Coordinates of C-alpha atoms in Angstrom, one line a residue:
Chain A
X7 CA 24.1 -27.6 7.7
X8 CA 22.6 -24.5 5.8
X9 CA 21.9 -24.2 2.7
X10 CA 23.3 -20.8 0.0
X11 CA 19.5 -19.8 0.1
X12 CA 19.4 -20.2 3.5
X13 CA 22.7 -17.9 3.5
X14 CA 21.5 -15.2 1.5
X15 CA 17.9 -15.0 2.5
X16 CA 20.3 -14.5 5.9
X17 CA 22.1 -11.6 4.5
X18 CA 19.1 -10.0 3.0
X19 CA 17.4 -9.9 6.4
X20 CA 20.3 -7.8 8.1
X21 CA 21.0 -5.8 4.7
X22 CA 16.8 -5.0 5.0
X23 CA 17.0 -4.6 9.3
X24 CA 20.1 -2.0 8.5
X25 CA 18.5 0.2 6.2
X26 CA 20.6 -0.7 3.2
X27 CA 17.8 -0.5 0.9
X28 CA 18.7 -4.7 -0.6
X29 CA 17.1 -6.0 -4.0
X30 CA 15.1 -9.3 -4.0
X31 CA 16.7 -9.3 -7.3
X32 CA 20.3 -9.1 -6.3
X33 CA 19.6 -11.9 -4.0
X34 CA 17.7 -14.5 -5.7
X35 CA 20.1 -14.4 -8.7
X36 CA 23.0 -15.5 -6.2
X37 CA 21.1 -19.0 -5.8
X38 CA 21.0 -21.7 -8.2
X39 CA 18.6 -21.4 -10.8
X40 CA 16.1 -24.4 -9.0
X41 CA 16.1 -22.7 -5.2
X42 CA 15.4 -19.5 -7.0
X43 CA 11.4 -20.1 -6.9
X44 CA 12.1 -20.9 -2.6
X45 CA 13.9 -18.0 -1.6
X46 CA 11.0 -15.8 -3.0
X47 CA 8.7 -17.5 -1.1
X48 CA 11.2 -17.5 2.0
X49 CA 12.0 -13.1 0.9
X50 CA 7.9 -12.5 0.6
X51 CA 7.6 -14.3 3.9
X52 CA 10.0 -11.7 5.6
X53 CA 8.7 -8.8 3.9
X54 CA 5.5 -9.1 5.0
X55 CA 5.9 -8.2 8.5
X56 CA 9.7 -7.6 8.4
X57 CA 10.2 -4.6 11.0
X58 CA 10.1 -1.1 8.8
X59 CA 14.4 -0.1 8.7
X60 CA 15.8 2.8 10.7
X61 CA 16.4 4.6 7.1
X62 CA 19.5 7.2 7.4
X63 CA 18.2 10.8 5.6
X64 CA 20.5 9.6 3.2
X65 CA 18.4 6.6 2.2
X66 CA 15.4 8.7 3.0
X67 CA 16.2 11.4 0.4
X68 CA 16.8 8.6 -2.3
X69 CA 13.1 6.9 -1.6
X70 CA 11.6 10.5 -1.7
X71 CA 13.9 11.2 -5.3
X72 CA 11.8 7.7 -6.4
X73 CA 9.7 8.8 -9.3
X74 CA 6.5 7.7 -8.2
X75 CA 7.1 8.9 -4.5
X76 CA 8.5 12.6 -5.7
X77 CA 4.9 12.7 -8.0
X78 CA 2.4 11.5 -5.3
X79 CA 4.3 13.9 -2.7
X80 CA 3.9 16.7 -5.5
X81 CA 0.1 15.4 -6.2
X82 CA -0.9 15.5 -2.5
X83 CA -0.8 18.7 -2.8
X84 CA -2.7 20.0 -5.5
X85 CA -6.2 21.2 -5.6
X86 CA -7.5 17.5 -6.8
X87 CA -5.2 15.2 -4.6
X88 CA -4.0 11.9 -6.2
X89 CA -7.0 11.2 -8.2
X90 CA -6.1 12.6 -11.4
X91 CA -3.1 10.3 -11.2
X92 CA -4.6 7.3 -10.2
X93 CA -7.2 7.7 -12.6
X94 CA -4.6 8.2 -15.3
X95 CA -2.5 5.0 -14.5
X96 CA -5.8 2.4 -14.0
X97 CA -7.3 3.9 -17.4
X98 CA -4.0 2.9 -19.4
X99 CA -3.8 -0.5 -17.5
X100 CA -6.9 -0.9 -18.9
X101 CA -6.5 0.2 -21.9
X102 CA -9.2 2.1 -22.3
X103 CA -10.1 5.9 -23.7
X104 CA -12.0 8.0 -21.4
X105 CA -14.7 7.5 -23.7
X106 CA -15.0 4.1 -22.9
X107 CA -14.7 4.8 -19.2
X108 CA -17.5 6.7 -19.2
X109 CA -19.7 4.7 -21.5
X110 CA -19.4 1.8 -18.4
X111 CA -19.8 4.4 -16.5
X112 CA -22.8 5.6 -17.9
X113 CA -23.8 1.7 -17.4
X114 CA -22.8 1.3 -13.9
X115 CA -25.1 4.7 -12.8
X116 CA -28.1 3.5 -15.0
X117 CA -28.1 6.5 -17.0
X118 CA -29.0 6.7 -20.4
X119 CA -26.5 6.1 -23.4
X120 CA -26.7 9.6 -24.6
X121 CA -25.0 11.3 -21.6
X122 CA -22.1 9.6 -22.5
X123 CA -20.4 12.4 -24.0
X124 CA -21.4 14.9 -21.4
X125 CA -19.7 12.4 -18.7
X126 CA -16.2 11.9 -20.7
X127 CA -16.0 15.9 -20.4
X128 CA -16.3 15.7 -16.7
X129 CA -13.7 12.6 -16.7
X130 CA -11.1 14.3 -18.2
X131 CA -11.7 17.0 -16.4
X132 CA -10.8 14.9 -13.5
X133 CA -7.9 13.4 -14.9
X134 CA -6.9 16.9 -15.5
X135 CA -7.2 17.8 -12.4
X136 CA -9.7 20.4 -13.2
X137 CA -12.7 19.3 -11.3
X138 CA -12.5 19.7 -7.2
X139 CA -13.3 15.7 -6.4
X140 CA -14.8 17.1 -3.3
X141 CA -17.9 17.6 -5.6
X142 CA -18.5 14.4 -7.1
X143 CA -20.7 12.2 -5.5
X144 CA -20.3 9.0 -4.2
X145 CA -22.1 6.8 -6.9
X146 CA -19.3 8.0 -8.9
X147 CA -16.7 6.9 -7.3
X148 CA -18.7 3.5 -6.6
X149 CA -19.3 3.4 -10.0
X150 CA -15.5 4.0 -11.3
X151 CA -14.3 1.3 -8.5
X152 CA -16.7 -1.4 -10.4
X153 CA -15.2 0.1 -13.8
X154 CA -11.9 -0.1 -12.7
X155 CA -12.1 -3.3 -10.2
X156 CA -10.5 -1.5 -7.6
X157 CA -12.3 -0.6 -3.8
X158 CA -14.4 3.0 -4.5
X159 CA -13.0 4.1 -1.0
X160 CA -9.3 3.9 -2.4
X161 CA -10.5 6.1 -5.0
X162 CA -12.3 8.5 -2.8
X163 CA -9.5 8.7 -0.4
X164 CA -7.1 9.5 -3.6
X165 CA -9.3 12.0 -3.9
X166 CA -9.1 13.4 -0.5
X167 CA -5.6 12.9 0.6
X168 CA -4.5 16.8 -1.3
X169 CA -7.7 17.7 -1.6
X170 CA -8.3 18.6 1.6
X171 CA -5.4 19.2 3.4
X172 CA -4.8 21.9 0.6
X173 CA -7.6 23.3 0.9
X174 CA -6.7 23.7 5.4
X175 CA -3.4 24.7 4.1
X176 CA -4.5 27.2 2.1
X177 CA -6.5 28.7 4.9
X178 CA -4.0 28.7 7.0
X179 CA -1.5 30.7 5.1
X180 CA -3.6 33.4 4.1
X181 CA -2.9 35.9 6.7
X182 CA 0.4 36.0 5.3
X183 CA -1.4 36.8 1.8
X184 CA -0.8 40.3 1.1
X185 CA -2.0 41.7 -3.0
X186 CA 0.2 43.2 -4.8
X187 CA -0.6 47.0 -5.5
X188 CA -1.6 46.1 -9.6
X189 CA -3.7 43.2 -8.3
X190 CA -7.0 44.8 -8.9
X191 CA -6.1 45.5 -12.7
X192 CA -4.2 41.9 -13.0
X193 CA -7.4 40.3 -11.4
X194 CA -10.0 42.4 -12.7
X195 CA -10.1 41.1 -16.7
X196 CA -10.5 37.5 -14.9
X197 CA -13.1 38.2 -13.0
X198 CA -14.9 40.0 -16.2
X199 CA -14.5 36.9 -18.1
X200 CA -16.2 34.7 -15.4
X201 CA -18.7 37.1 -15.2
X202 CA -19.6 37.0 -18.8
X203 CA -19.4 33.4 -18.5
X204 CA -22.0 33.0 -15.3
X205 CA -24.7 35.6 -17.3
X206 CA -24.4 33.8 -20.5
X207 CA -27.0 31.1 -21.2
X208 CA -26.2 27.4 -20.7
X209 CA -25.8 24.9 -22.8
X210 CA -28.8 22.9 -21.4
X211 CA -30.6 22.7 -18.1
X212 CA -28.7 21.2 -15.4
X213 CA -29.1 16.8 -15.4
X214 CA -28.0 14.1 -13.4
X215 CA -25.1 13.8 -15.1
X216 CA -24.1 17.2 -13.5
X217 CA -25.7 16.6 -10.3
X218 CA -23.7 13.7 -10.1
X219 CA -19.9 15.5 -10.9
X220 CA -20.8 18.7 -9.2
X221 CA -23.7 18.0 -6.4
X222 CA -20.9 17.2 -3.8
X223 CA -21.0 13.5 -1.7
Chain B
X4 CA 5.1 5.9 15.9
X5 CA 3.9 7.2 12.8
X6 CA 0.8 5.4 12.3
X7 CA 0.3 6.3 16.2
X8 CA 0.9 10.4 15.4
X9 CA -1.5 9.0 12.3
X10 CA -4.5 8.2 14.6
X11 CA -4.0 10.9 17.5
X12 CA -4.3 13.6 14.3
X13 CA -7.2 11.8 12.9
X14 CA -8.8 11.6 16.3
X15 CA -8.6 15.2 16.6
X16 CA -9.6 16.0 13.3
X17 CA -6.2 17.7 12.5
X18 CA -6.5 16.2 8.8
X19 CA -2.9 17.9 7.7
X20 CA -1.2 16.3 10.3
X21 CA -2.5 13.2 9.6
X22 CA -2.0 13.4 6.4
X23 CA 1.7 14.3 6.5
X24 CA 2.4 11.1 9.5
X25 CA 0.5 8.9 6.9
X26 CA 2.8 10.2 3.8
X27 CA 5.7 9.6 5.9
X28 CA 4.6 5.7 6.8
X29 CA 4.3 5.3 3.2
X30 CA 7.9 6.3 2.4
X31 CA 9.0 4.8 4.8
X32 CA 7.4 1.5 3.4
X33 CA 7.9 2.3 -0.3
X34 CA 10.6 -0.7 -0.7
X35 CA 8.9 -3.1 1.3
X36 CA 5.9 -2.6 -1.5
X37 CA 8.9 -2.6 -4.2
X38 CA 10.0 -5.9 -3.4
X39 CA 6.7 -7.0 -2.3
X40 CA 5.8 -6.9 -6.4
X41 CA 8.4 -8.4 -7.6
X42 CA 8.3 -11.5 -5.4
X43 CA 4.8 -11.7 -6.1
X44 CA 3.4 -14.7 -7.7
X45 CA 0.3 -15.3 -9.1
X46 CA 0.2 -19.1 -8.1
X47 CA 3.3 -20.7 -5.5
X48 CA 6.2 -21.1 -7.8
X49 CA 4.4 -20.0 -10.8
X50 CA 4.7 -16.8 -12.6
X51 CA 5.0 -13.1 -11.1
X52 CA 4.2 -9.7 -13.0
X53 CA 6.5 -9.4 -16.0
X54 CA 9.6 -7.3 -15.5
X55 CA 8.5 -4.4 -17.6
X56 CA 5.2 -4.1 -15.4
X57 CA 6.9 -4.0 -12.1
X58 CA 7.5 0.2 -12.1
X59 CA 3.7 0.6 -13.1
X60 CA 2.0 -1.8 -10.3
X61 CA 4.6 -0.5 -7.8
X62 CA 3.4 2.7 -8.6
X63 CA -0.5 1.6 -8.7
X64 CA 0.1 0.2 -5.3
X65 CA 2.0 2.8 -3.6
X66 CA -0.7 5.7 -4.9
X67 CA -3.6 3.5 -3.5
X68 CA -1.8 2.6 0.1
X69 CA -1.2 6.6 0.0
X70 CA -5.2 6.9 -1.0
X71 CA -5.9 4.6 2.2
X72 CA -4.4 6.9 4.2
X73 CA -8.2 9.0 4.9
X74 CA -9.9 6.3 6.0
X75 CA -7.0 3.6 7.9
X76 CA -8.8 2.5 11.4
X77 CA -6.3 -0.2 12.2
X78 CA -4.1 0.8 15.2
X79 CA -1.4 -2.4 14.8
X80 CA 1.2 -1.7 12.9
X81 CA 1.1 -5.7 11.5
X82 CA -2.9 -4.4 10.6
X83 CA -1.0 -2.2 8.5
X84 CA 1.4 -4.2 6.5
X85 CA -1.4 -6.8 6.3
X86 CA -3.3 -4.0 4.1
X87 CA -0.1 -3.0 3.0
X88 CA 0.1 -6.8 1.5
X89 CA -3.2 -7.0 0.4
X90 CA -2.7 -3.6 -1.5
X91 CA 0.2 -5.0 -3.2
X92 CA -1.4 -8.0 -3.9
X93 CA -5.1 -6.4 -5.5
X94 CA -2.8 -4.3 -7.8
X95 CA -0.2 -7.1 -8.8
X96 CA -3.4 -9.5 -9.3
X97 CA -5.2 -6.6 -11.3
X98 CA -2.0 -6.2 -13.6
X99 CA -2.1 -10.4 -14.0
X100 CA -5.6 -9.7 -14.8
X101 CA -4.2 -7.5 -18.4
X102 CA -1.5 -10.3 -18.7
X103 CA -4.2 -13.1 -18.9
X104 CA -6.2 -11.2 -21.1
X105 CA -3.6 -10.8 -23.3
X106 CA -2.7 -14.1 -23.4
X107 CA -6.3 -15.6 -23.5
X108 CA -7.7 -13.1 -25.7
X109 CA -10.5 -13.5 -22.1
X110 CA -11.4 -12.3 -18.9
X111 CA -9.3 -14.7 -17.2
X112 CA -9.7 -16.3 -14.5
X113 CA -8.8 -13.9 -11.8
X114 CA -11.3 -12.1 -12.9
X115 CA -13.5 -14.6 -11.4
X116 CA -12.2 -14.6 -8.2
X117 CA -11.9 -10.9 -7.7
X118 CA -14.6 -9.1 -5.5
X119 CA -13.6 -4.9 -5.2
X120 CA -15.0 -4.5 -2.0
X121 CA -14.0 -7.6 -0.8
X122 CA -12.0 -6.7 2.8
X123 CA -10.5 -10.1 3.4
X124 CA -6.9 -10.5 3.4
X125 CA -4.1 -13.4 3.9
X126 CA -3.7 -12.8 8.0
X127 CA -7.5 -11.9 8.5
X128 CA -7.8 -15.3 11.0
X129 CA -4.5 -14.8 12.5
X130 CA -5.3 -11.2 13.5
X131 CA -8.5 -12.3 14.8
X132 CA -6.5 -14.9 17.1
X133 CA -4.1 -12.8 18.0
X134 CA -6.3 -10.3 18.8
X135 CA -8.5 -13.1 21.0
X136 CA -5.1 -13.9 22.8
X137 CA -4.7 -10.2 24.0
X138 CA -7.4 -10.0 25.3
X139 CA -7.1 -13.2 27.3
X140 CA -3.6 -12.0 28.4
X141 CA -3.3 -10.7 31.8
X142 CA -1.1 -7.4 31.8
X143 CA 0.1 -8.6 34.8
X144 CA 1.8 -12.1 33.1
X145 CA 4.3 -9.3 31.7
X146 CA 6.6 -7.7 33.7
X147 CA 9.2 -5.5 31.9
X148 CA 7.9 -2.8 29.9
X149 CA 9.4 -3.4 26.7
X150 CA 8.3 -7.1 26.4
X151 CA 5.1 -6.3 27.2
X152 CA 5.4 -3.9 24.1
X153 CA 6.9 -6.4 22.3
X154 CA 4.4 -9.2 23.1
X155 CA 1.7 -7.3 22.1
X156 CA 2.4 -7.2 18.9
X157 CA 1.4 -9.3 16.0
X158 CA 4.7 -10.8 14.6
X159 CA 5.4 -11.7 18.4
X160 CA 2.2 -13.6 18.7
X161 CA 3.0 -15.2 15.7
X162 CA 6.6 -16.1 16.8
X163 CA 5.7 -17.2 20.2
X164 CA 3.6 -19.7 18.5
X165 CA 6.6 -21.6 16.6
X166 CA 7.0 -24.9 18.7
X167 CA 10.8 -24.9 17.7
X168 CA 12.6 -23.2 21.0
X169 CA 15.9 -22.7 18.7
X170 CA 13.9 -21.4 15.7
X171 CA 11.9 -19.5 18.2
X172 CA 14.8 -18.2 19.6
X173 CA 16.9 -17.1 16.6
X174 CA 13.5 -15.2 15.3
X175 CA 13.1 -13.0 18.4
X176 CA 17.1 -11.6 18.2
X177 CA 16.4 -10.8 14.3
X178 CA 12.7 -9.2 14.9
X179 CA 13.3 -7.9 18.4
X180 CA 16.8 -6.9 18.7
X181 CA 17.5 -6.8 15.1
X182 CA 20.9 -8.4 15.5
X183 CA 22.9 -9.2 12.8
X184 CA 23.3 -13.3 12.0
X185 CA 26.8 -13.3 13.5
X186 CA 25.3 -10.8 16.5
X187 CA 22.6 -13.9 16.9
X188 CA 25.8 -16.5 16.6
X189 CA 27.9 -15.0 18.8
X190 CA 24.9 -14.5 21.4
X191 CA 23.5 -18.1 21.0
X192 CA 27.3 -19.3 21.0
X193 CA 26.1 -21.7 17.3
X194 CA 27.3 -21.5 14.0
X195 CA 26.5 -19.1 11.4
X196 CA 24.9 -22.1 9.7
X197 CA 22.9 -22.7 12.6
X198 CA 21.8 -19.2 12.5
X199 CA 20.9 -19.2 8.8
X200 CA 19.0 -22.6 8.9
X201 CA 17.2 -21.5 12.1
X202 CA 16.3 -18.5 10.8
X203 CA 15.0 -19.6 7.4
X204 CA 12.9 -22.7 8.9
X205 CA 11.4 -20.5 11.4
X206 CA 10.5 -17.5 9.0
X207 CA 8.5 -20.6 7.0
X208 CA 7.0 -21.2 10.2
X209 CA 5.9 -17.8 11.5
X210 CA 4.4 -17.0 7.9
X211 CA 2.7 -20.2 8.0
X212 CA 1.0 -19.7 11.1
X213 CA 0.4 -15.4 10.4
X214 CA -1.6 -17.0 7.7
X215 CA -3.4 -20.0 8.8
X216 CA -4.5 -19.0 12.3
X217 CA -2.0 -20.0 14.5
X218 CA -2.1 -23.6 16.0

């Protein structure tokens, strides 16, 4: 004789093998309140290696529409793959300003206290999105997974997963690329600006602390 | 199939395509991750990640399994869900971590237990068996293509070790052939209670030995 969590963890099995898309929630709340805390175990049990569904487009479309799915698919391919969002999310878990990310940061690289400042600029700049991650070196990535307690190669491959197959994408669409006739003029007061940026005089002679954001892995 | 198109891009260094086969295999797996973090639980029977966390660690864990995706080695798909599953679990332990804290006013302990780098995971010693078992298997033992196929995977292994012939039996028709519990019934000519207790007790059993080595 069966048991109702034995029935329902049933049902969920062919409503998950069909594709339906079933909540563990939906389930569980059909038992009684003390086999509630069994059929978990018995659900996580099957959804470990429980054979990935035959999803209709339908059902496809809907997972794709999730908001966490449509913004990593929109990340990936951006200039700075998923790390600006990553970065994002496990700074607010932790609670933490970017100014305190980089003053363990700061700790982790065994550089001194006062480049602390200079290192939260290239942190938000990488939560921003504004930094290519493809320049950052390792140690920094090792350094943010001890920070953050997560593996540094989940961080670096974040970091790659846009990153670079932008970057092939790009290539490959640029015989297609054709300027438009104004170009030059549209173009031109940009590349004026950058050039007045590159001759005018730093702010300090290049450290580690830039050798480490822009030196490359 | 994807993870397959996943590897034959990576092994020719065609890093879009690999990309877009890996995106794919994590859509694909997005709810099994879902549900994965709400049945989580920190201790067995004890408490899981409060409902107002569940959107954020889903979300943690889906964007790291999608960060994975430059550096996966693993050919088995059960390699696969086995990081998949340690993923989950490293984000939904990281997101107790904040809850203890709170609580505490400390660390907490999970913070103690928790090593970054660490690679280890739940089926680690099953796979290892499993993968022992392969080896030993003459491809000759297995004559029809598509067991052979079947065999070779990871949740068969697993299943073939359940003593239980019924329980056995009623968890190759839902794995393999995907059949429906009245399907399995109807097939085995038992009840649909017999298929329901069969398949529950032998689910236990599977996931017992996936995670202790296999006997």
């Amino acid at each position: 004789m069966s048991t109702v969590r034995e029935q329902v963890l049933s049902e969920f099995i062919d409503a998950w093998n069909a594709g339906h898309r079933p909540d563990v929630d939906d389930y569980i709340a059909r038992v009684p309140a003390d086999e509630q805390g069994e059929l978990a175990e018995d659900l996580l049990e099957f959804m470990a290696f429980a054979p990935t569904p035959a999803y209709s487009e339908e059902a496809l479309a809907a997972i794709r529409a999730e908001p966490v799915v449509a913004e990593t698919l929109s990340a990936a391919a951006g200039r700075s793959g998923l790390l600006p969002t990553l970065l994002g999310r496990l700074r607010e878990r932790f609670g933490m300003t970017t100014d305190d990310v980089a003053g363990q940061l700061v700790g982790e690289l065994g550089l001194p206290e006062d480049r602390t400042p200079k290192t939260a600029g290239y942190l938000e700049r990488l939560e921003q999105g504004n930094l290519e991650p493809a320049r950052v070196s390792r140690k920094v990535f090792e350094a943010l997974g001890k920070v953050f307690r997560v593996p540094a190669n989940e961080l670096e491959g974040a970091a790659d997963v846009g990153g670079r197959s932008a970057i092939v994408r790009a290539r490959a669409a640029a015989p297609v690329f054709r300027a438009d006739e104004d170009a030059a003029a549209a173009a031109g007061r940009h590349l004026e600006v950058i050039a007045d940026a590159l001759a005018a005089p730093g702010a300090g002679p290049r450290d580690e602390v830039d050798d480490l954001f822009l030196g490359g892995r | 199939m994807l993870l397959r198109c996943y590897h034959a891009a990576m092994s020719r260094g065609d890093q879009p395509a690999a990309a877009d086969a890996w995106e794919q295999l994590s859509v694909n797996n997005f709810d099994r991750i879902q549900q994965t973090v709400k049945l989580f639980r920190f201790s067995a029977g004890g408490r899981g990640i409060p409902d107002h966390e569940w959107g954020s660690a889903v979300s943690e864990a889906y964007i790291r399994l999608r960060g994975m995706g430059t550096h996966f080695r693993k050919q088995e798909v059960e390699a696969y869900y086995a990081a998949l599953v340690q993923c989950v679990q490293n984000s939904c332990k990281d997101f107790g971590r904040k809850e203890f804290r709170h609580i505490k006013r400390s660390a907490g302990s999970l913070d103690q237990r928790f090593d970054p780098e660490s690679e280890t995971g739940p089926y680690d010693a099953a796979l290892v068996s499993w993968e022992a078992a392969r080896r030993e298997q003459s491809a000759d033992d297995i004559v029809d293509e598509l067991h052979k196929e079947w065999a070779e995977t990871f949740v068969a292994w697993g299943i073939s070790q359940i003593k239980n012939d019924k329980h056995r039996k009623v968890l190759e028709l839902t794995y393999i052939e995907k059949l429906e519990a009245d399907e399995i019934a109807e097939r085995l000519g038992i009840s649909m209670d017999n298929v329901y207790a069969r398949r529950s007790r032998g689910l236990r059993e599977v996931g017992k030995i996936l995670r202790e080595h296999g006997s």
